[in-house]
């Protein structure tokens, strides 16, 4: 077996590192997830402002069921596209927890904003709060996978 020169070894390691970075670049949550979640949030806000508790309850349950069927596949960061699936030990377990924890916090923000808008006699306080939440989702949601990618580059995995 021929021995590698230091230059050949460095070149081989550089290829490995570039390949690792390409895989890490695939850690993401699809853009359609954030847009769909934001749209659903606004629809729920509009429905809540109509003041039909049964319709609001049914819409919330339907939204929750739809989200719970979609989220496990996409919030883990492993399926940015259908071309590649990142291994779980590369994507790390924290991204899904960050996304779901952020959504729980966003529920709190939505409730607080709706209460503030209602106290200010806004005509559609829940819709206004939902629009705020939707903006936060669309602008802030993609920051979570970006943080996971930075962590993966730094540590070798996103965990």
Tab-separated table of N, CA, C and O in Angstrom, residues 43-144:
chain	number	residue	atom	x	y	z
A	43	UNK	N	-55.715	32.361	10.158
A	43	UNK	CA	-57.071	31.831	9.968
A	43	UNK	C	-57.722	31.553	11.322
A	43	UNK	O	-58.890	31.890	11.546
A	44	UNK	N	-56.988	30.956	12.241
A	44	UNK	CA	-57.535	30.712	13.579
A	44	UNK	C	-57.886	32.022	14.279
A	44	UNK	O	-58.906	32.101	14.984
A	45	UNK	N	-57.072	33.046	14.115
A	45	UNK	CA	-57.369	34.349	14.703
A	45	UNK	C	-58.646	34.948	14.160
A	45	UNK	O	-59.491	35.456	14.918
A	46	UNK	N	-58.815	34.875	12.849
A	46	UNK	CA	-60.036	35.401	12.222
A	46	UNK	C	-61.252	34.617	12.719
A	46	UNK	O	-62.281	35.202	13.080
A	47	UNK	N	-61.141	33.313	12.758
A	47	UNK	CA	-62.255	32.478	13.227
A	47	UNK	C	-62.598	32.803	14.686
A	47	UNK	O	-63.775	32.896	15.050
A	48	UNK	N	-61.580	32.992	15.518
A	48	UNK	CA	-61.829	33.321	16.931
A	48	UNK	C	-62.537	34.654	17.067
A	48	UNK	O	-63.392	34.823	17.955
A	49	UNK	N	-62.221	35.612	16.208
A	49	UNK	CA	-62.864	36.925	16.277
A	49	UNK	C	-64.310	36.907	15.802
A	49	UNK	O	-65.043	37.867	16.029
A	50	UNK	N	-64.739	35.829	15.178
A	50	UNK	CA	-66.139	35.711	14.734
A	50	UNK	C	-67.060	35.397	15.920
A	50	UNK	O	-68.254	35.609	15.855
A	51	UNK	N	-66.480	34.918	17.006
A	51	UNK	CA	-67.201	34.650	18.260
A	51	UNK	C	-68.193	33.506	18.165
A	51	UNK	O	-69.304	33.594	18.679
A	52	UNK	N	-67.792	32.434	17.526
A	52	UNK	CA	-68.550	31.182	17.528
A	52	UNK	C	-67.659	30.127	18.191
A	52	UNK	O	-66.818	29.535	17.513
A	53	UNK	N	-67.835	29.916	19.485
A	53	UNK	CA	-66.929	29.028	20.225
A	53	UNK	C	-66.812	27.618	19.638
A	53	UNK	O	-65.721	27.052	19.619
A	54	UNK	N	-67.897	27.068	19.150
A	54	UNK	CA	-67.841	25.717	18.584
A	54	UNK	C	-66.986	25.697	17.323
A	54	UNK	O	-66.138	24.814	17.155
A	55	UNK	N	-67.167	26.673	16.460
A	55	UNK	CA	-66.379	26.749	15.226
A	55	UNK	C	-64.900	26.974	15.567
A	55	UNK	O	-64.017	26.340	14.980
A	56	UNK	N	-64.640	27.845	16.540
A	56	UNK	CA	-63.267	28.106	16.965
A	56	UNK	C	-62.622	26.840	17.513
A	56	UNK	O	-61.476	26.516	17.185
A	57	UNK	N	-63.366	26.107	18.332
A	57	UNK	CA	-62.849	24.868	18.910
A	57	UNK	C	-62.558	23.836	17.829
A	57	UNK	O	-61.483	23.215	17.817
A	58	UNK	N	-63.488	23.655	16.911
A	58	UNK	CA	-63.286	22.676	15.835
A	58	UNK	C	-62.115	23.069	14.930
A	58	UNK	O	-61.310	22.216	14.540
A	59	UNK	N	-62.007	24.354	14.614
A	59	UNK	CA	-60.907	24.818	13.771
A	59	UNK	C	-59.567	24.620	14.486
A	59	UNK	O	-58.580	24.201	13.867
A	60	UNK	N	-59.531	24.900	15.784
A	60	UNK	CA	-58.303	24.718	16.554
A	60	UNK	C	-57.895	23.247	16.597
A	60	UNK	O	-56.718	22.906	16.422
A	61	UNK	N	-58.875	22.377	16.804
A	61	UNK	CA	-58.585	20.937	16.809
A	61	UNK	C	-58.089	20.460	15.446
A	61	UNK	O	-57.153	19.669	15.360
A	62	UNK	N	-58.724	20.947	14.382
A	62	UNK	CA	-58.306	20.556	13.027
A	62	UNK	C	-56.890	21.055	12.738
A	62	UNK	O	-56.051	20.320	12.195
A	63	UNK	N	-56.598	22.288	13.126
A	63	UNK	CA	-55.262	22.854	12.930
A	63	UNK	C	-54.229	22.059	13.728
A	63	UNK	O	-53.153	21.721	13.222
A	64	UNK	N	-54.558	21.756	14.967
A	64	UNK	CA	-53.653	20.970	15.811
A	64	UNK	C	-53.406	19.583	15.246
A	64	UNK	O	-52.275	19.087	15.257
A	65	UNK	N	-54.462	18.947	14.748
A	65	UNK	CA	-54.305	17.610	14.160
A	65	UNK	C	-53.437	17.663	12.898
A	65	UNK	O	-52.569	16.814	12.700
A	66	UNK	N	-53.683	18.666	12.069
A	66	UNK	CA	-52.879	18.801	10.848
A	66	UNK	C	-51.410	19.054	11.209
A	66	UNK	O	-50.507	18.426	10.641
A	67	UNK	N	-51.186	19.944	12.157
A	67	UNK	CA	-49.812	20.245	12.554
A	67	UNK	C	-49.133	19.022	13.161
A	67	UNK	O	-47.972	18.743	12.863
A	68	UNK	N	-49.849	18.290	13.991
A	68	UNK	CA	-49.224	17.131	14.632
A	68	UNK	C	-48.928	16.010	13.643
A	68	UNK	O	-48.085	15.161	13.908
A	69	UNK	N	-49.592	16.018	12.499
A	69	UNK	CA	-49.282	14.999	11.489
A	69	UNK	C	-48.119	15.424	10.594
A	69	UNK	O	-47.403	14.580	10.056
A	70	UNK	N	-47.911	16.719	10.455
A	70	UNK	CA	-46.855	17.239	9.586
A	70	UNK	C	-45.557	17.495	10.349
A	70	UNK	O	-44.460	17.164	9.887
A	71	UNK	N	-45.663	18.078	11.523
A	71	UNK	CA	-44.484	18.551	12.265
A	71	UNK	C	-43.423	17.491	12.535
A	71	UNK	O	-42.233	17.778	12.351
A	72	UNK	N	-43.786	16.280	12.950
A	72	UNK	CA	-42.709	15.320	13.257
A	72	UNK	C	-41.774	15.045	12.082
A	72	UNK	O	-40.604	14.743	12.276
A	73	UNK	N	-42.261	15.173	10.887
A	73	UNK	CA	-41.432	14.905	9.712
A	73	UNK	C	-40.529	16.077	9.346
A	73	UNK	O	-39.446	15.879	8.822
A	74	UNK	N	-40.973	17.313	9.642
A	74	UNK	CA	-40.220	18.460	9.133
A	74	UNK	C	-39.465	19.265	10.189
A	74	UNK	O	-38.466	19.896	9.852
A	75	UNK	N	-39.906	19.275	11.444
A	75	UNK	CA	-39.247	20.164	12.412
A	75	UNK	C	-37.930	19.616	12.944
A	75	UNK	O	-37.218	20.329	13.646
A	76	UNK	N	-37.578	18.407	12.596
A	76	UNK	CA	-36.301	17.856	13.068
A	76	UNK	C	-35.119	18.314	12.216
A	76	UNK	O	-33.973	18.014	12.533
A	77	UNK	N	-35.395	19.028	11.124
A	77	UNK	CA	-34.326	19.569	10.295
A	77	UNK	C	-33.692	18.591	9.335
A	77	UNK	O	-32.778	18.933	8.604
A	78	UNK	N	-34.195	17.364	9.305
A	78	UNK	CA	-33.554	16.325	8.499
A	78	UNK	C	-34.062	16.266	7.069
A	78	UNK	O	-33.493	15.573	6.239
A	79	UNK	N	-35.139	16.996	6.752
A	79	UNK	CA	-35.775	16.843	5.434
A	79	UNK	C	-36.027	18.200	4.778
A	79	UNK	O	-37.155	18.540	4.467
A	80	UNK	N	-34.978	18.957	4.555
A	80	UNK	CA	-35.127	20.249	3.892
A	80	UNK	C	-35.719	20.070	2.494
A	80	UNK	O	-36.539	20.843	2.043
A	81	UNK	N	-35.273	19.038	1.827
A	81	UNK	CA	-35.776	18.747	0.483
A	81	UNK	C	-35.946	17.240	0.354
A	81	UNK	O	-35.513	16.479	1.213
A	82	UNK	N	-36.551	16.830	-0.723
A	82	UNK	CA	-36.759	15.396	-0.929
A	82	UNK	C	-35.503	14.720	-1.492
A	82	UNK	O	-35.446	13.501	-1.569
A	83	UNK	N	-34.479	15.495	-1.862
A	83	UNK	CA	-33.272	14.930	-2.442
A	83	UNK	C	-32.353	14.283	-1.408
A	83	UNK	O	-31.623	13.370	-1.724
A	84	UNK	N	-32.392	14.779	-0.167
A	84	UNK	CA	-31.458	14.277	0.825
A	84	UNK	C	-32.109	14.285	2.199
A	84	UNK	O	-32.872	15.176	2.519
A	85	UNK	N	-31.785	13.275	2.976
A	85	UNK	CA	-32.217	13.206	4.366
A	85	UNK	C	-30.971	13.160	5.240
A	85	UNK	O	-30.138	12.280	5.091
A	86	UNK	N	-30.855	14.150	6.118
A	86	UNK	CA	-29.688	14.238	6.994
A	86	UNK	C	-29.860	13.240	8.133
A	86	UNK	O	-30.941	13.108	8.705
A	87	UNK	N	-28.785	12.532	8.465
A	87	UNK	CA	-28.840	11.583	9.582
A	87	UNK	C	-29.175	12.311	10.869
A	87	UNK	O	-28.771	13.446	11.090
A	88	UNK	N	-29.882	11.614	11.749
A	88	UNK	CA	-30.306	12.202	13.010
A	88	UNK	C	-29.156	12.655	13.885
A	88	UNK	O	-29.238	13.685	14.556
A	89	UNK	N	-28.045	11.924	13.884
A	89	UNK	CA	-26.918	12.326	14.727
A	89	UNK	C	-26.207	13.559	14.175
A	89	UNK	O	-25.513	14.257	14.912
A	90	UNK	N	-26.403	13.864	12.900
A	90	UNK	CA	-25.839	15.085	12.319
A	90	UNK	C	-26.785	16.252	12.586
A	90	UNK	O	-26.371	17.317	13.014
A	91	UNK	N	-28.071	16.055	12.319
A	91	UNK	CA	-29.054	17.117	12.532
A	91	UNK	C	-29.217	17.429	14.015
A	91	UNK	O	-29.446	18.577	14.395
A	92	UNK	N	-29.094	16.429	14.859
A	92	UNK	CA	-29.199	16.640	16.296
A	92	UNK	C	-30.648	16.645	16.775
A	92	UNK	O	-31.564	16.903	16.011
A	93	UNK	N	-30.839	16.373	18.041
A	93	UNK	CA	-32.189	16.274	18.588
A	93	UNK	C	-32.789	17.597	19.037
A	93	UNK	O	-33.976	17.665	19.307
A	94	UNK	N	-32.015	18.641	19.101
A	94	UNK	CA	-32.507	19.872	19.711
A	94	UNK	C	-33.377	20.733	18.817
A	94	UNK	O	-34.186	21.506	19.314
A	95	UNK	N	-33.214	20.670	17.514
A	95	UNK	CA	-33.964	21.561	16.636
A	95	UNK	C	-35.463	21.387	16.825
A	95	UNK	O	-36.194	22.369	16.950
A	96	UNK	N	-35.945	20.159	16.852
A	96	UNK	CA	-37.383	19.934	17.042
A	96	UNK	C	-37.847	20.519	18.366
A	96	UNK	O	-38.909	21.156	18.441
A	97	UNK	N	-37.061	20.347	19.406
A	97	UNK	CA	-37.429	20.910	20.713
A	97	UNK	C	-37.436	22.434	20.660
A	97	UNK	O	-38.323	23.075	21.240
A	98	UNK	N	-36.476	23.023	19.956
A	98	UNK	CA	-36.440	24.478	19.819
A	98	UNK	C	-37.678	24.979	19.081
A	98	UNK	O	-38.287	25.965	19.480
A	99	UNK	N	-38.029	24.306	17.977
A	99	UNK	CA	-39.190	24.732	17.188
A	99	UNK	C	-40.466	24.609	18.017
A	99	UNK	O	-41.252	25.557	18.122
A	100	UNK	N	-40.682	23.450	18.615
A	100	UNK	CA	-41.919	23.245	19.373
A	100	UNK	C	-41.965	24.139	20.614
A	100	UNK	O	-43.022	24.683	20.949
A	101	UNK	N	-40.851	24.322	21.284
A	101	UNK	CA	-40.808	25.241	22.423
A	101	UNK	C	-41.105	26.672	22.000
A	101	UNK	O	-41.814	27.413	22.708
A	102	UNK	N	-40.595	27.061	20.854
A	102	UNK	CA	-40.865	28.405	20.327
A	102	UNK	C	-42.348	28.583	19.997
A	102	UNK	O	-42.906	29.655	20.227
A	103	UNK	N	-42.960	27.532	19.493
A	103	UNK	CA	-44.393	27.615	19.190
A	103	UNK	C	-45.218	27.767	20.460
A	103	UNK	O	-46.191	28.531	20.490
A	104	UNK	N	-44.839	27.061	21.506
A	104	UNK	CA	-45.539	27.206	22.791
A	104	UNK	C	-45.377	28.639	23.300
A	104	UNK	O	-46.349	29.262	23.756
A	105	UNK	N	-44.171	29.179	23.216
A	105	UNK	CA	-43.945	30.568	23.631
A	105	UNK	C	-44.758	31.526	22.769
A	105	UNK	O	-45.310	32.522	23.272
A	106	UNK	N	-44.870	31.223	21.477
A	106	UNK	CA	-45.626	32.079	20.569
A	106	UNK	C	-47.117	32.065	20.903
A	106	UNK	O	-47.809	33.077	20.716
A	107	UNK	N	-47.620	30.961	21.411
A	107	UNK	CA	-49.005	30.925	21.884
A	107	UNK	C	-49.172	31.946	23.007
A	107	UNK	O	-50.144	32.715	23.037
A	108	UNK	N	-48.216	31.969	23.935
A	108	UNK	CA	-48.268	32.944	25.016
A	108	UNK	C	-48.222	34.377	24.509
A	108	UNK	O	-48.966	35.250	24.986
A	109	UNK	N	-47.356	34.633	23.527
A	109	UNK	CA	-47.274	35.967	22.927
A	109	UNK	C	-48.603	36.331	22.265
A	109	UNK	O	-49.088	37.470	22.402
A	110	UNK	N	-49.198	35.383	21.578
A	110	UNK	CA	-50.472	35.632	20.904
A	110	UNK	C	-51.566	35.973	21.916
A	110	UNK	O	-52.340	36.921	21.718
A	111	UNK	N	-51.640	35.211	22.988
A	111	UNK	CA	-52.657	35.463	24.018
A	111	UNK	C	-52.439	36.839	24.647
A	111	UNK	O	-53.392	37.623	24.804
A	112	UNK	N	-51.193	37.136	25.003
A	112	UNK	CA	-50.899	38.441	25.616
A	112	UNK	C	-51.245	39.585	24.663
A	112	UNK	O	-51.867	40.577	25.076
A	113	UNK	N	-50.871	39.456	23.397
A	113	UNK	CA	-51.164	40.512	22.424
A	113	UNK	C	-52.676	40.666	22.225
A	113	UNK	O	-53.180	41.798	22.141
A	114	UNK	N	-53.398	39.552	22.185
A	114	UNK	CA	-54.857	39.629	22.029
A	114	UNK	C	-55.495	40.314	23.237
A	114	UNK	O	-56.424	41.125	23.079
A	115	UNK	N	-55.012	40.013	24.430
A	115	UNK	CA	-55.548	40.655	25.632
A	115	UNK	C	-55.258	42.157	25.636
A	115	UNK	O	-56.117	42.973	25.995
A	116	UNK	N	-54.052	42.524	25.224
A	116	UNK	CA	-53.691	43.943	25.157
A	116	UNK	C	-54.551	44.658	24.119
A	116	UNK	O	-55.088	45.744	24.375
A	117	UNK	N	-54.703	44.055	22.949
A	117	UNK	CA	-55.528	44.668	21.905
A	117	UNK	C	-56.994	44.753	22.328
A	117	UNK	O	-57.683	45.735	22.044
A	118	UNK	N	-57.469	43.728	23.021
A	118	UNK	CA	-58.854	43.738	23.502
A	118	UNK	C	-59.056	44.841	24.542
A	118	UNK	O	-60.074	45.531	24.533
A	119	UNK	N	-58.093	45.008	25.443
A	119	UNK	CA	-58.182	46.059	26.457
A	119	UNK	C	-58.159	47.448	25.823
A	119	UNK	O	-58.693	48.406	26.376
A	120	UNK	N	-57.562	47.529	24.637
A	120	UNK	CA	-57.497	48.795	23.905
A	120	UNK	C	-58.700	48.970	22.983
A	120	UNK	O	-58.720	49.860	22.149
A	121	UNK	N	-59.697	48.083	23.133
A	121	UNK	CA	-60.942	48.121	22.344
A	121	UNK	C	-60.737	47.933	20.841
A	121	UNK	O	-61.460	48.511	20.026
A	122	UNK	N	-59.752	47.151	20.474
A	122	UNK	CA	-59.565	46.832	19.057
A	122	UNK	C	-60.759	46.008	18.577
A	122	UNK	O	-61.345	45.237	19.337
A	123	UNK	N	-61.129	46.171	17.320
A	123	UNK	CA	-62.297	45.463	16.782
A	123	UNK	C	-62.043	43.972	16.586
A	123	UNK	O	-62.941	43.167	16.738
A	124	UNK	N	-60.844	43.605	16.215
A	124	UNK	CA	-60.495	42.207	15.961
A	124	UNK	C	-59.166	41.886	16.663
A	124	UNK	O	-58.132	41.691	16.012
A	125	UNK	N	-59.194	41.793	17.994
A	125	UNK	CA	-57.944	41.634	18.739
A	125	UNK	C	-57.206	40.323	18.463
A	125	UNK	O	-55.975	40.304	18.405
A	126	UNK	N	-57.942	39.237	18.280
A	126	UNK	CA	-57.268	37.958	18.056
A	126	UNK	C	-56.644	37.925	16.665
A	126	UNK	O	-55.534	37.408	16.491
A	127	UNK	N	-57.311	38.500	15.687
A	127	UNK	CA	-56.739	38.575	14.343
A	127	UNK	C	-55.455	39.398	14.365
A	127	UNK	O	-54.440	39.005	13.772
A	128	UNK	N	-55.486	40.528	15.054
A	128	UNK	CA	-54.285	41.359	15.161
A	128	UNK	C	-53.144	40.611	15.828
A	128	UNK	O	-51.996	40.664	15.375
A	129	UNK	N	-53.458	39.903	16.898
A	129	UNK	CA	-52.426	39.125	17.598
A	129	UNK	C	-51.911	37.995	16.718
A	129	UNK	O	-50.712	37.683	16.732
A	130	UNK	N	-52.803	37.395	15.947
A	130	UNK	CA	-52.399	36.304	15.057
A	130	UNK	C	-51.494	36.817	13.935
A	130	UNK	O	-50.549	36.124	13.537
A	131	UNK	N	-51.770	38.005	13.434
A	131	UNK	CA	-50.904	38.588	12.395
A	131	UNK	C	-49.516	38.843	12.972
A	131	UNK	O	-48.496	38.566	12.322
A	132	UNK	N	-49.457	39.346	14.203
A	132	UNK	CA	-48.158	39.532	14.865
A	132	UNK	C	-47.422	38.193	14.969
A	132	UNK	O	-46.237	38.096	14.634
A	133	UNK	N	-48.118	37.166	15.397
A	133	UNK	CA	-47.509	35.834	15.517
A	133	UNK	C	-47.038	35.322	14.155
A	133	UNK	O	-45.961	34.721	14.049
A	134	UNK	N	-47.839	35.566	13.116
A	134	UNK	CA	-47.465	35.113	11.777
A	134	UNK	C	-46.189	35.802	11.295
A	134	UNK	O	-45.315	35.163	10.699
A	135	UNK	N	-46.061	37.081	11.576
A	135	UNK	CA	-44.843	37.808	11.194
A	135	UNK	C	-43.643	37.229	11.938
A	135	UNK	O	-42.575	37.006	11.357
A	136	UNK	N	-43.828	36.966	13.226
A	136	UNK	CA	-42.744	36.364	14.013
A	136	UNK	C	-42.358	35.003	13.440
A	136	UNK	O	-41.172	34.675	13.330
A	137	UNK	N	-43.352	34.209	13.051
A	137	UNK	CA	-43.087	32.883	12.480
A	137	UNK	C	-42.296	32.970	11.179
A	137	UNK	O	-41.305	32.274	10.997
A	138	UNK	N	-42.761	33.814	10.287
A	138	UNK	CA	-42.135	33.887	8.958
A	138	UNK	C	-40.726	34.477	9.033
A	138	UNK	O	-39.818	34.014	8.345
A	139	UNK	N	-40.541	35.480	9.887
A	139	UNK	CA	-39.222	36.110	9.987
A	139	UNK	C	-38.295	35.386	10.959
A	139	UNK	O	-37.095	35.278	10.719
A	140	UNK	N	-38.839	34.886	12.057
A	140	UNK	CA	-38.017	34.284	13.090
A	140	UNK	C	-37.847	32.791	12.976
A	140	UNK	O	-36.819	32.247	13.414
A	141	UNK	N	-38.828	32.102	12.420
A	141	UNK	CA	-38.755	30.644	12.326
A	141	UNK	C	-37.500	30.129	11.654
A	141	UNK	O	-36.820	29.244	12.195
A	142	UNK	N	-37.117	30.672	10.506
A	142	UNK	CA	-35.905	30.186	9.831
A	142	UNK	C	-34.611	30.421	10.610
A	142	UNK	O	-33.583	29.829	10.294
A	143	UNK	N	-34.643	31.251	11.638
A	143	UNK	CA	-33.447	31.470	12.438
A	143	UNK	C	-33.095	30.239	13.286
A	143	UNK	O	-31.931	30.013	13.610
A	144	UNK	N	-34.099	29.435	13.632
A	144	UNK	CA	-33.852	28.250	14.456
A	144	UNK	C	-32.992	27.213	13.731
A	144	UNK	O	-31.980	26.764	14.283
